[in-house]
PDB file of N, CA, C and O in Angstrom:
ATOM      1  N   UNK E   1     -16.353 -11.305 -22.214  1.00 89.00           N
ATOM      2  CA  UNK E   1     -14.937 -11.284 -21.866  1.00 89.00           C
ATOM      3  C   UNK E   1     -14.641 -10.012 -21.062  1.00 89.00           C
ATOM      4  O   UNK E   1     -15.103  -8.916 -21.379  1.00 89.00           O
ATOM      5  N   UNK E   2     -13.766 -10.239 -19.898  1.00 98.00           N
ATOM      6  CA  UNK E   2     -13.502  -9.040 -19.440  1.00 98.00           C
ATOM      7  C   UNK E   2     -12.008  -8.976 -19.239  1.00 98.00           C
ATOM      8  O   UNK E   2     -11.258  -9.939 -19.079  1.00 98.00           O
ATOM      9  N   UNK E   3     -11.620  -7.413 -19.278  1.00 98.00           N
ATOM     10  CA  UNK E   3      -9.846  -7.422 -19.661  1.00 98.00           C
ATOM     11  C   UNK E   3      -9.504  -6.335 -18.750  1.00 98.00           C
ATOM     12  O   UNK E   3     -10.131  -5.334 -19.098  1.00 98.00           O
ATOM     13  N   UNK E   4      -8.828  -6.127 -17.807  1.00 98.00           N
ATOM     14  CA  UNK E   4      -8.375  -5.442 -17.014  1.00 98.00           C
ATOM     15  C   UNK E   4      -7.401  -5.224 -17.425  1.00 98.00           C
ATOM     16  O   UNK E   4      -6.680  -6.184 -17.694  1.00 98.00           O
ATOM     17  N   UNK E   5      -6.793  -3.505 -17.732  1.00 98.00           N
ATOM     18  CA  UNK E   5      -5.604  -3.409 -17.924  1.00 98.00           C
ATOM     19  C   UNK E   5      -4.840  -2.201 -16.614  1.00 98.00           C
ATOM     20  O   UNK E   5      -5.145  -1.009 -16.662  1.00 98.00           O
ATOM     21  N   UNK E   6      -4.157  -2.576 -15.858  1.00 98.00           N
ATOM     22  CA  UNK E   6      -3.124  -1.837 -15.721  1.00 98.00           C
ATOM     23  C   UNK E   6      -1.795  -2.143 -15.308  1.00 98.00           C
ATOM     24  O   UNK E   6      -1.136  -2.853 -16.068  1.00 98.00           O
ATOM     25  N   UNK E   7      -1.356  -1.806 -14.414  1.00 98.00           N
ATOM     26  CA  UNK E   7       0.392  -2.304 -13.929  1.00 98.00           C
ATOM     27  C   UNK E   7       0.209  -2.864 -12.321  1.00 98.00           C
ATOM     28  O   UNK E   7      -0.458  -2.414 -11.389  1.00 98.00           O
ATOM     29  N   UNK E   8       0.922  -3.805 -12.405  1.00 97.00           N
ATOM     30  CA  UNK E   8       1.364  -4.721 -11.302  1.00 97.00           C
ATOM     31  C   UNK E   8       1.815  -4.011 -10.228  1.00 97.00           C
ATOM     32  O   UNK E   8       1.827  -4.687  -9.199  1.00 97.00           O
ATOM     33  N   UNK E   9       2.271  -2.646 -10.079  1.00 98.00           N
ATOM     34  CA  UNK E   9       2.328  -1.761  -8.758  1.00 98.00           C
ATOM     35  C   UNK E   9       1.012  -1.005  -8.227  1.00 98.00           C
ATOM     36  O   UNK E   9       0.861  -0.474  -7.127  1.00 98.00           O
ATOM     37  N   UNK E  10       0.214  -1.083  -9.157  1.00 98.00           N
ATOM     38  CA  UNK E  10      -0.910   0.033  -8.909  1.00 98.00           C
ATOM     39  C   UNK E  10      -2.110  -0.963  -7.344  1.00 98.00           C
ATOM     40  O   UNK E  10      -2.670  -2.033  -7.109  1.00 98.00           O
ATOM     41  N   UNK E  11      -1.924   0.006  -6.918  1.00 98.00           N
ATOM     42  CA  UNK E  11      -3.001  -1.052  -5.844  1.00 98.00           C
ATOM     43  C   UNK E  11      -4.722  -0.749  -6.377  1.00 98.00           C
ATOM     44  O   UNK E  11      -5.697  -1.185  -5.765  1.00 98.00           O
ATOM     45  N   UNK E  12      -4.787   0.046  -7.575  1.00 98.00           N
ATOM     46  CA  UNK E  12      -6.318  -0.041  -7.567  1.00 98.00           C
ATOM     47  C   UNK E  12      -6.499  -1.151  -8.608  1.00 98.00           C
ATOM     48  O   UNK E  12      -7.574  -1.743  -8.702  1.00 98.00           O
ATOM     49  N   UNK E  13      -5.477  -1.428  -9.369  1.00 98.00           N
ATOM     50  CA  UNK E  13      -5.478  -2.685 -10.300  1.00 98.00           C
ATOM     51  C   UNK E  13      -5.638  -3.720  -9.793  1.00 98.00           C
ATOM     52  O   UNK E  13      -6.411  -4.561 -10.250  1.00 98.00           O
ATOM     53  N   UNK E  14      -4.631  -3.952  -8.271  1.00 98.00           N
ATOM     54  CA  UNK E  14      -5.062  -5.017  -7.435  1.00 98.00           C
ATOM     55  C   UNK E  14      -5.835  -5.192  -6.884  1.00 98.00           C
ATOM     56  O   UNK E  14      -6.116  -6.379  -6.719  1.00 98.00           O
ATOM     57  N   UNK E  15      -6.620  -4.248  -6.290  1.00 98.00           N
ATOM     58  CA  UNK E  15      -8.167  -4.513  -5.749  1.00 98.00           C
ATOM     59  C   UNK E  15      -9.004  -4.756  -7.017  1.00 98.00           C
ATOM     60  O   UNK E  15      -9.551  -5.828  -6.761  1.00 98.00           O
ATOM     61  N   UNK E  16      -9.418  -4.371  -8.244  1.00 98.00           N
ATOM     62  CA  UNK E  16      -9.682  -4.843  -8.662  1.00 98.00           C
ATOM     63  C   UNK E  16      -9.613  -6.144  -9.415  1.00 98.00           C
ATOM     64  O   UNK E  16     -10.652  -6.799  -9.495  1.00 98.00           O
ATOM     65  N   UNK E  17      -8.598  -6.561  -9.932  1.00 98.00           N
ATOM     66  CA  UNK E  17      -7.998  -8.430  -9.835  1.00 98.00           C
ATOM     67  C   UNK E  17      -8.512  -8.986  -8.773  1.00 98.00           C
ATOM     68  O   UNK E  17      -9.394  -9.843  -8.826  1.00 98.00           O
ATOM     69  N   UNK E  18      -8.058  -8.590  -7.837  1.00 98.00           N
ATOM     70  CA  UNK E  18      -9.038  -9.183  -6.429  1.00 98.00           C
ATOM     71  C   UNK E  18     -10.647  -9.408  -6.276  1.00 98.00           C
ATOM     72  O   UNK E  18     -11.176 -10.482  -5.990  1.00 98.00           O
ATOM     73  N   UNK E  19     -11.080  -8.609  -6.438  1.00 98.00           N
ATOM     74  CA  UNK E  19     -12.445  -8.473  -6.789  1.00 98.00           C
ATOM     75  C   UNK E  19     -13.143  -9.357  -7.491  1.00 98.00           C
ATOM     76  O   UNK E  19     -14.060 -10.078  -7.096  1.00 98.00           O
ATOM     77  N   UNK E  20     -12.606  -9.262  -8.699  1.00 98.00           N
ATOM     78  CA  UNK E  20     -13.071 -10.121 -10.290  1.00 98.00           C
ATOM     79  C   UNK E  20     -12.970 -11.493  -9.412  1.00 98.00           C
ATOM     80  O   UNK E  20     -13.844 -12.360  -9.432  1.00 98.00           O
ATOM     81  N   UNK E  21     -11.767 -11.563  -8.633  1.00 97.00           N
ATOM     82  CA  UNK E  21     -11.152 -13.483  -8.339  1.00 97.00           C
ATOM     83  C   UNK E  21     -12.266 -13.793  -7.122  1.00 97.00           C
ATOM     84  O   UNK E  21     -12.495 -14.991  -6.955  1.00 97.00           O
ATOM     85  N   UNK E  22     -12.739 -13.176  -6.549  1.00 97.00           N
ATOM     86  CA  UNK E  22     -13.796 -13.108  -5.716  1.00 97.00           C
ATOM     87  C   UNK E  22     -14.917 -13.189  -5.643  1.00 97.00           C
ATOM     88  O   UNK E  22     -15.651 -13.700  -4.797  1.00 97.00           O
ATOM     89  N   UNK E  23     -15.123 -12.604  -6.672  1.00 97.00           N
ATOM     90  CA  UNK E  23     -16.794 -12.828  -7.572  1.00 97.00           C
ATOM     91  C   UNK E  23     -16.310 -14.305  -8.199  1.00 97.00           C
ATOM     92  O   UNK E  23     -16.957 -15.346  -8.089  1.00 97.00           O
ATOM     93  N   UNK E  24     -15.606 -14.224  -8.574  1.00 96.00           N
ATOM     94  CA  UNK E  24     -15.093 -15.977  -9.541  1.00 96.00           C
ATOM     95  C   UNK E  24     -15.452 -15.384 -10.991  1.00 96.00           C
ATOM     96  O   UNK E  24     -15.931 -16.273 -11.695  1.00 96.00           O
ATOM     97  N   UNK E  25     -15.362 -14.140 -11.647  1.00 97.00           N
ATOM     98  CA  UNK E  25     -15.088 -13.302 -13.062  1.00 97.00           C
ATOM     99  C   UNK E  25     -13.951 -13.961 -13.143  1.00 97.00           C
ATOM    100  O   UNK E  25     -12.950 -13.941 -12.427  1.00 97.00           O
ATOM    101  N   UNK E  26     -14.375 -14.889 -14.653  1.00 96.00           N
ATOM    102  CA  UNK E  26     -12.713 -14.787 -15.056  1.00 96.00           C
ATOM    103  C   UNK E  26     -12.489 -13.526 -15.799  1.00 96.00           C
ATOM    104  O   UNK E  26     -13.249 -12.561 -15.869  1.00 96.00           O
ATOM    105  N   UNK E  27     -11.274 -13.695 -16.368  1.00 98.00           N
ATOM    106  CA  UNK E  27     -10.916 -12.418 -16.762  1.00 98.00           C
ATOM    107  C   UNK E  27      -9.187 -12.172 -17.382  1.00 98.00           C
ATOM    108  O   UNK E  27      -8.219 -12.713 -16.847  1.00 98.00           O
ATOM    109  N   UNK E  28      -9.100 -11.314 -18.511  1.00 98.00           N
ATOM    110  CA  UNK E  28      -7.636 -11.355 -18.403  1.00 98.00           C
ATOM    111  C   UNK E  28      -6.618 -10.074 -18.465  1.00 98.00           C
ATOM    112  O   UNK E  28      -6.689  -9.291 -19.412  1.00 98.00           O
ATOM    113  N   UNK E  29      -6.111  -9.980 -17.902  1.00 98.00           N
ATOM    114  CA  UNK E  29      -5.305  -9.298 -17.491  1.00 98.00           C
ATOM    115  C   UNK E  29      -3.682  -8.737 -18.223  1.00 98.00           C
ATOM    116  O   UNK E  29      -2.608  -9.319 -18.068  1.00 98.00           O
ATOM    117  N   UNK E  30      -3.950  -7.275 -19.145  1.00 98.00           N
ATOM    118  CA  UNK E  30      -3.231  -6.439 -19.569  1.00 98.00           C
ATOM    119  C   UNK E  30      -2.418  -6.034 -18.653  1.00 98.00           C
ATOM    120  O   UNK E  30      -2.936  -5.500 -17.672  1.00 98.00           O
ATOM    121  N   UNK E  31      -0.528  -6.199 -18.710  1.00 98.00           N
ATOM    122  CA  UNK E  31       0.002  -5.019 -17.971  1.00 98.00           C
ATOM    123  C   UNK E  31       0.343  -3.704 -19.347  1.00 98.00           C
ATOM    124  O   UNK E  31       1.028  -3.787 -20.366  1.00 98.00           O
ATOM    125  N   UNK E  32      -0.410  -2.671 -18.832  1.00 98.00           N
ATOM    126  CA  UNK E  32       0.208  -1.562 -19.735  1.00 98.00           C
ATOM    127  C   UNK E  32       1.428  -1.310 -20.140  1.00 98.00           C
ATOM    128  O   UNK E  32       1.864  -0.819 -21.182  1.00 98.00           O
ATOM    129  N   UNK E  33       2.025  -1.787 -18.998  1.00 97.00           N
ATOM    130  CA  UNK E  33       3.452  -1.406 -18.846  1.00 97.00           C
ATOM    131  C   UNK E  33       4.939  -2.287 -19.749  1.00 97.00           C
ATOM    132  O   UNK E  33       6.129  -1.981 -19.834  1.00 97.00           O
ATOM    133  N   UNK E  34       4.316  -3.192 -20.175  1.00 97.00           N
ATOM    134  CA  UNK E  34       4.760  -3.790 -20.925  1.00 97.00           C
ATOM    135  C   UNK E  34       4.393  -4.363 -22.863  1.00 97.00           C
ATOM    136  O   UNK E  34       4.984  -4.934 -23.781  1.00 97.00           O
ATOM    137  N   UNK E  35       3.019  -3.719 -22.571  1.00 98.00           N
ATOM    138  CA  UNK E  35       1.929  -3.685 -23.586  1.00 98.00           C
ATOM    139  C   UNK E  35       1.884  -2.627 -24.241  1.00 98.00           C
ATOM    140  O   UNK E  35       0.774  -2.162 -23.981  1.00 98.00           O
ATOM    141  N   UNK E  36       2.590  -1.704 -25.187  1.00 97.00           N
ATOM    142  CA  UNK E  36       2.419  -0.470 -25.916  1.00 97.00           C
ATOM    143  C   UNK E  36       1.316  -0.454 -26.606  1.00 97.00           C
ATOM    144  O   UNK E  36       0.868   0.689 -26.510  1.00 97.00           O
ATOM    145  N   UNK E  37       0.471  -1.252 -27.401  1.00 98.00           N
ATOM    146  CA  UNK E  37      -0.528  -0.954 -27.677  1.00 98.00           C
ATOM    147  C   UNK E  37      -1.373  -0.944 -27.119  1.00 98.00           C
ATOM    148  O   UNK E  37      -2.271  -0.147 -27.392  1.00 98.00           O
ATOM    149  N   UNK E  38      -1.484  -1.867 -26.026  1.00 97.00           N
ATOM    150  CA  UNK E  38      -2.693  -1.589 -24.828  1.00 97.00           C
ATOM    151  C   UNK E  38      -2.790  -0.597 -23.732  1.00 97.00           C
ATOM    152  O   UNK E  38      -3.740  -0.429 -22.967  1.00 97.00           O
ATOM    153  N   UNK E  39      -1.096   0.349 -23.797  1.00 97.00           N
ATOM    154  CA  UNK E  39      -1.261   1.636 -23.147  1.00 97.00           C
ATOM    155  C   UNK E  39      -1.684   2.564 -23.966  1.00 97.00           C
ATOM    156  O   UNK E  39      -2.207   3.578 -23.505  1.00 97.00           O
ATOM    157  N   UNK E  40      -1.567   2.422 -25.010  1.00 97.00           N
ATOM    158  CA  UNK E  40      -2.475   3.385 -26.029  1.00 97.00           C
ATOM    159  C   UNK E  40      -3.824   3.512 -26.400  1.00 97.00           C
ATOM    160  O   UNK E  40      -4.306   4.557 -26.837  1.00 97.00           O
ATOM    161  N   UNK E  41      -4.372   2.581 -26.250  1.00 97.00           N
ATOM    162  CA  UNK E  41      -5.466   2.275 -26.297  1.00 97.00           C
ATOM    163  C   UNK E  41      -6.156   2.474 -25.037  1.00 97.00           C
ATOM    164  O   UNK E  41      -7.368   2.667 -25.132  1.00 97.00           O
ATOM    165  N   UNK E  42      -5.550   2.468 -23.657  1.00 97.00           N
ATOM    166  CA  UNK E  42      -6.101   3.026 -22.559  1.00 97.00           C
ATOM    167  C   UNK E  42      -6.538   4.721 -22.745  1.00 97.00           C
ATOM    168  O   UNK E  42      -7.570   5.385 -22.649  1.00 97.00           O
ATOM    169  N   UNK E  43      -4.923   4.998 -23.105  1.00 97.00           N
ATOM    170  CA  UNK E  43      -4.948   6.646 -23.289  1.00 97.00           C
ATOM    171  C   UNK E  43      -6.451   6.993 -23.698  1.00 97.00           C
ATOM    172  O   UNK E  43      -7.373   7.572 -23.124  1.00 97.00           O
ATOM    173  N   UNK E  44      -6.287   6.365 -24.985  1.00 97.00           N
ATOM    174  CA  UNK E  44      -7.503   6.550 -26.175  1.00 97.00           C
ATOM    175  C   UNK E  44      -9.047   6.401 -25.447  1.00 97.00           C
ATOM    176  O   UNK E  44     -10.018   6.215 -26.181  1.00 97.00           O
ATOM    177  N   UNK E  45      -9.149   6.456 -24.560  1.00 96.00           N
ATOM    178  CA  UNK E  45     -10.331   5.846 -23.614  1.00 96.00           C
ATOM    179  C   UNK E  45     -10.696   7.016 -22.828  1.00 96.00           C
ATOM    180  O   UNK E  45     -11.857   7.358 -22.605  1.00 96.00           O
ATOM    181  N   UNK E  46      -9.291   7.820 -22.279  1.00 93.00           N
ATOM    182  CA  UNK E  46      -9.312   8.304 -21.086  1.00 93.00           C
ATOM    183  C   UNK E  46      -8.850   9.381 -21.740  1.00 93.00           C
ATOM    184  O   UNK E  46      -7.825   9.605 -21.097  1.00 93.00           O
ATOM    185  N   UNK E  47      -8.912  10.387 -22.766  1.00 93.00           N
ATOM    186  CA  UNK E  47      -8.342  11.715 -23.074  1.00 93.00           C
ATOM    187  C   UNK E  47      -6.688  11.653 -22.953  1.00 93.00           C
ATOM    188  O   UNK E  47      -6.021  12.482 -22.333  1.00 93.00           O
ATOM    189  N   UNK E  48      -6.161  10.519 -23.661  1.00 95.00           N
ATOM    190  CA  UNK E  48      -4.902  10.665 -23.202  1.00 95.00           C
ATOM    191  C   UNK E  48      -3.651  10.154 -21.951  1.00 95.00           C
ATOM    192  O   UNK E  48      -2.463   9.863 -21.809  1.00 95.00           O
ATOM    193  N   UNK E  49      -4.925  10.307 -21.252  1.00 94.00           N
ATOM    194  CA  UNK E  49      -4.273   9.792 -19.393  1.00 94.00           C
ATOM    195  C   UNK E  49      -4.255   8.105 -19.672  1.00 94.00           C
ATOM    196  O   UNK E  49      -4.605   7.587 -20.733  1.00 94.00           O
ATOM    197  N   UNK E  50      -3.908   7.586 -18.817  1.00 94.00           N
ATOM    198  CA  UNK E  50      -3.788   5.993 -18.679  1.00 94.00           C
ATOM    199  C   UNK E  50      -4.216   5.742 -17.248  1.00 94.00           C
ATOM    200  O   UNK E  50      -3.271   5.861 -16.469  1.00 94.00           O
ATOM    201  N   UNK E  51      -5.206   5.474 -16.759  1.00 96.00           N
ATOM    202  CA  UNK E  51      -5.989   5.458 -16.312  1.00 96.00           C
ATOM    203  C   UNK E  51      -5.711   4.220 -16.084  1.00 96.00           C
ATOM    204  O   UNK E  51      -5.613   3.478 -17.061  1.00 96.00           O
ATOM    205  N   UNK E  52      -5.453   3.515 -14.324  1.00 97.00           N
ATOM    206  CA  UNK E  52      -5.297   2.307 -14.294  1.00 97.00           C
ATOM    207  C   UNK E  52      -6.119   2.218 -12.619  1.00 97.00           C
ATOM    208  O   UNK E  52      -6.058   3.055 -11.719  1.00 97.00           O
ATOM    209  N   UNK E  53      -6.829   0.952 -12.637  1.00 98.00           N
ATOM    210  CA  UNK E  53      -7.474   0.315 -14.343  1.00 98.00           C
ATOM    211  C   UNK E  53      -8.419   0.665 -14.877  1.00 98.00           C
ATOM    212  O   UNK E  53      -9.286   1.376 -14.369  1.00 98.00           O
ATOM    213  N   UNK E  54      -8.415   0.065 -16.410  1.00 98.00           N
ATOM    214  CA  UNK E  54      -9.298   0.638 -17.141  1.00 98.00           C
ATOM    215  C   UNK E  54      -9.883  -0.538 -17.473  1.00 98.00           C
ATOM    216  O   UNK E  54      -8.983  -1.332 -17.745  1.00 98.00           O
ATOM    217  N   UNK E  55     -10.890  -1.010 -17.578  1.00 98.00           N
ATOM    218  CA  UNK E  55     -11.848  -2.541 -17.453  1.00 98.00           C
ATOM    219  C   UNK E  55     -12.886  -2.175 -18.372  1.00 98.00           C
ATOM    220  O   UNK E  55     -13.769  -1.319 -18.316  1.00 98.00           O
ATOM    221  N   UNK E  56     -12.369  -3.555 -19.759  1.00 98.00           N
ATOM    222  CA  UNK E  56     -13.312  -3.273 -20.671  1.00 98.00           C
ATOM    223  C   UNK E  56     -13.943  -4.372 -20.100  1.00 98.00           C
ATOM    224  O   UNK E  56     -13.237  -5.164 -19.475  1.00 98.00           O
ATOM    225  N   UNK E  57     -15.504  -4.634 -20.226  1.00 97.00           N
ATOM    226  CA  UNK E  57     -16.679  -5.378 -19.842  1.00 97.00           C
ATOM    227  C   UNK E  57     -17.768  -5.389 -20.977  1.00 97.00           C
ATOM    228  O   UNK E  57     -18.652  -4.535 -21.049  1.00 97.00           O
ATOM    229  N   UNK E  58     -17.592  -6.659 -22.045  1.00 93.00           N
ATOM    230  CA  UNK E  58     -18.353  -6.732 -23.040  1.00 93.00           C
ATOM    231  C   UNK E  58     -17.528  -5.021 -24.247  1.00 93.00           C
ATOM    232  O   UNK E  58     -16.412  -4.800 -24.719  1.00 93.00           O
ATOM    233  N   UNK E  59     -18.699  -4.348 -24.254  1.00 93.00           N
ATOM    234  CA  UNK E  59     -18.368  -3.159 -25.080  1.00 93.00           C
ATOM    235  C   UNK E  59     -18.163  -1.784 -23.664  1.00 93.00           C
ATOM    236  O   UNK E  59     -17.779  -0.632 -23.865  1.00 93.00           O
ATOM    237  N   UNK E  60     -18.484  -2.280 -22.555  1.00 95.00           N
ATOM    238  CA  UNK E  60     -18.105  -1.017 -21.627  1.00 95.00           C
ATOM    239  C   UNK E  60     -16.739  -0.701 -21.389  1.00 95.00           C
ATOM    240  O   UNK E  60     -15.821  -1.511 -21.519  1.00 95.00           O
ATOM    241  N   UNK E  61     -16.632   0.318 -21.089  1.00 97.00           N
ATOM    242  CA  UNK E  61     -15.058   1.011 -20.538  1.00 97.00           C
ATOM    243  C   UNK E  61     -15.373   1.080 -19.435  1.00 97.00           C
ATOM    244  O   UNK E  61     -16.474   1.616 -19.306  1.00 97.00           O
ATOM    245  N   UNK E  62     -15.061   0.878 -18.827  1.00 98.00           N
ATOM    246  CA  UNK E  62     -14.925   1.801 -17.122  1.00 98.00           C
ATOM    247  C   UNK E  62     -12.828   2.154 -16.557  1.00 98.00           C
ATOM    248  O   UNK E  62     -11.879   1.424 -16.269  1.00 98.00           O
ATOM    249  N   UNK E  63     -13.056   3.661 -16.675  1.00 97.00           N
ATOM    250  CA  UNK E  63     -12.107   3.723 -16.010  1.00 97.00           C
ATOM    251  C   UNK E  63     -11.883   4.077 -14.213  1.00 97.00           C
ATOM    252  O   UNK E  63     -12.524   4.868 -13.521  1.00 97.00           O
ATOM    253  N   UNK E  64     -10.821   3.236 -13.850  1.00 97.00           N
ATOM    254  CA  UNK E  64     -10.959   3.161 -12.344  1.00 97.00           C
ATOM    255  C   UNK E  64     -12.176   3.173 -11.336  1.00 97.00           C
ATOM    256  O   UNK E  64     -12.309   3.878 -10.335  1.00 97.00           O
ATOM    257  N   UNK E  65     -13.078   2.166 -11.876  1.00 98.00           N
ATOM    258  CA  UNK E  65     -14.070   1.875 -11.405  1.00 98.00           C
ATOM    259  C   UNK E  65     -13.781   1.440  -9.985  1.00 98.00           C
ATOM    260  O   UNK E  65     -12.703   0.969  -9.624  1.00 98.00           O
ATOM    261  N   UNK E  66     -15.077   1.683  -9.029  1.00 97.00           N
ATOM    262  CA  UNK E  66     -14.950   1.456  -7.540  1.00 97.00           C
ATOM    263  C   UNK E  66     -15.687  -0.445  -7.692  1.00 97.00           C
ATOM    264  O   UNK E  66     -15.869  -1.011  -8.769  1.00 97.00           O
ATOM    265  N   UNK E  67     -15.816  -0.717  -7.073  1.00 97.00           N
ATOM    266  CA  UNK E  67     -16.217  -2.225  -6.847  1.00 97.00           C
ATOM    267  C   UNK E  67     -17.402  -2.039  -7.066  1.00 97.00           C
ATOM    268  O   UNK E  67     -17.882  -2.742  -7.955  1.00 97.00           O
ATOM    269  N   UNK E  68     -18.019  -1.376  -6.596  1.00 97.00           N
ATOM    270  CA  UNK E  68     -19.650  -1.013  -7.193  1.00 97.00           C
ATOM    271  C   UNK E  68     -20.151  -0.907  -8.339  1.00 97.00           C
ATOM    272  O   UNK E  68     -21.152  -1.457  -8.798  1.00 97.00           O
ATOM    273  N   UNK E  69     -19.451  -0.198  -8.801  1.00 97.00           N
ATOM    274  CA  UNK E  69     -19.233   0.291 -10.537  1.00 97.00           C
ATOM    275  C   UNK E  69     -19.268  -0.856 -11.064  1.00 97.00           C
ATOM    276  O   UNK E  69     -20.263  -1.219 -11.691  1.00 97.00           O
ATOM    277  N   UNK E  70     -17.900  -1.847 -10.867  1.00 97.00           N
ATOM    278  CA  UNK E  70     -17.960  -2.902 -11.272  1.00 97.00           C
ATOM    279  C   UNK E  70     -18.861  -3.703 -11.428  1.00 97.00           C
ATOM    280  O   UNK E  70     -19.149  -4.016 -12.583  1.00 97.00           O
ATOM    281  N   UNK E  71     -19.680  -4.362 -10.165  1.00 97.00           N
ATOM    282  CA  UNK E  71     -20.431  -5.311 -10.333  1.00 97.00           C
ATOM    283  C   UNK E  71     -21.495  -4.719 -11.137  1.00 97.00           C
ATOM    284  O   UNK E  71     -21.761  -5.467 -12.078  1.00 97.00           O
ATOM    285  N   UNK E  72     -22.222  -3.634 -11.126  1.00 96.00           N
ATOM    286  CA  UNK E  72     -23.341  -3.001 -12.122  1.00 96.00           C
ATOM    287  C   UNK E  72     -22.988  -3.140 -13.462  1.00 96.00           C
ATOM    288  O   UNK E  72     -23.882  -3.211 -14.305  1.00 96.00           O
ATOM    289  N   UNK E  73     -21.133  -3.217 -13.967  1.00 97.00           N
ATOM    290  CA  UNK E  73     -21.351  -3.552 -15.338  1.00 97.00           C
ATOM    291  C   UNK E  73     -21.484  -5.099 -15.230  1.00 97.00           C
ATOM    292  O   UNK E  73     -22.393  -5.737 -15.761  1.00 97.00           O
ATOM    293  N   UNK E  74     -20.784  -5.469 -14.710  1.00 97.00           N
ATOM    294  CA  UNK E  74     -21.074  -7.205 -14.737  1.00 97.00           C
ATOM    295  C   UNK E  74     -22.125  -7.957 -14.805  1.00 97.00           C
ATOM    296  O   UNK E  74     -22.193  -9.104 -15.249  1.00 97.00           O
ATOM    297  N   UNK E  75     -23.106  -7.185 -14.276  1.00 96.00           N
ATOM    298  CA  UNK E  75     -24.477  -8.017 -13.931  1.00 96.00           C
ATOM    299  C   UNK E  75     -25.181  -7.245 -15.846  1.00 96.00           C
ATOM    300  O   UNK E  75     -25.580  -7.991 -16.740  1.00 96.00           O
ATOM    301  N   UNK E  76     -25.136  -5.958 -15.942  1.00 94.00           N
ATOM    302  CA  UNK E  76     -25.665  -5.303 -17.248  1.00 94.00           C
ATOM    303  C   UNK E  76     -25.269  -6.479 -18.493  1.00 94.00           C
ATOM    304  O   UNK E  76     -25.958  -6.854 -19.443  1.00 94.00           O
ATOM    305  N   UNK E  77     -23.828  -6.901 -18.059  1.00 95.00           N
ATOM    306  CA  UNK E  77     -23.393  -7.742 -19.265  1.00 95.00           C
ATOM    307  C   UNK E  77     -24.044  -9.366 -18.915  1.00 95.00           C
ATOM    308  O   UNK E  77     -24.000 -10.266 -19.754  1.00 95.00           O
ATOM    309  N   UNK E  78     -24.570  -9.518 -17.695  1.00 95.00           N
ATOM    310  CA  UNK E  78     -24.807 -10.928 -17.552  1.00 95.00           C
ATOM    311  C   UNK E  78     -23.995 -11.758 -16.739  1.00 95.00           C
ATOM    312  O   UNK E  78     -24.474 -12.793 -16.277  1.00 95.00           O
ATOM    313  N   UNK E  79     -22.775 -11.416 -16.499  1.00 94.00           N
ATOM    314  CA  UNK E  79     -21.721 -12.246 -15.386  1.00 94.00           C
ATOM    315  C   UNK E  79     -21.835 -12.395 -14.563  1.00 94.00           C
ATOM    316  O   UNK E  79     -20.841 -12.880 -14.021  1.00 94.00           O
ATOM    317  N   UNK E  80     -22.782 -12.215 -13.859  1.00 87.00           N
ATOM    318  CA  UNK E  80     -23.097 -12.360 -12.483  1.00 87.00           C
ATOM    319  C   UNK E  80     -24.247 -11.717 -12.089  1.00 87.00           C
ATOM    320  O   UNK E  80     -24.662 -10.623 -12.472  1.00 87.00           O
ATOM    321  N   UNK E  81     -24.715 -12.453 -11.320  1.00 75.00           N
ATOM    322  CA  UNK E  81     -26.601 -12.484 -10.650  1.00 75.00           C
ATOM    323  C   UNK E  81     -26.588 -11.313 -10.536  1.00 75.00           C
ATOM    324  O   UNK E  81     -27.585 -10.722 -10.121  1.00 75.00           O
TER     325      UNK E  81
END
C-alpha cells in the first residue's frame, strides 16, 4: 500500500500524485490539511516539520522524495519492475 500525504496546494505533492498515476501505483492519498492525525504523524517522521509529501511505501518513509527516490522504493517494495 502506498499513502501519500500532503495538501492540495503543494506542487511537490502534485508531482508526486502525478508520478504514482503514471507509473499506474495505485495509491491513496492523505490531505494533512484536513487530517489532524495524519499531520501529526507526518511531523512525527520529520522532527516535527510536515514535510509534504511524505510517502509511506510498505514500512518506508520518504520525505519529499524526488521521482527517483521514489521509484527505488517502489521497485525495493515490489510495485514496479
Amino acid at each position: 500500500m502506498v499513502e501519500v500525504y500532503g495538501a492540495d496546494w503543494c506542487e511537490d505533492t502534485q508531482r508526486t500524485r502525478r508520478h504514482l498515476e503514471h507509473l499506474g501505483v495505485a495509491y491513496q492519498y492523505i490531505n494533512v490539511e484536513q487530517n489532524q492525525q495524519a499531520s501529526e504523524w507526518v511531523k512525527q517522521q520529520s522532527d516535527g516539520k510536515e514535510r509534504k509529501p511524505t510517502v509511506k511505501i510498505g514500512e518506508q518513509v520518504l520525505a519529499e522524495p524526488s521521482d527517483q527516490e521514489l521509484e527505488h522504493a517502489l521497485r525495493h517494495e515490489g510495485l514496479m519492475p
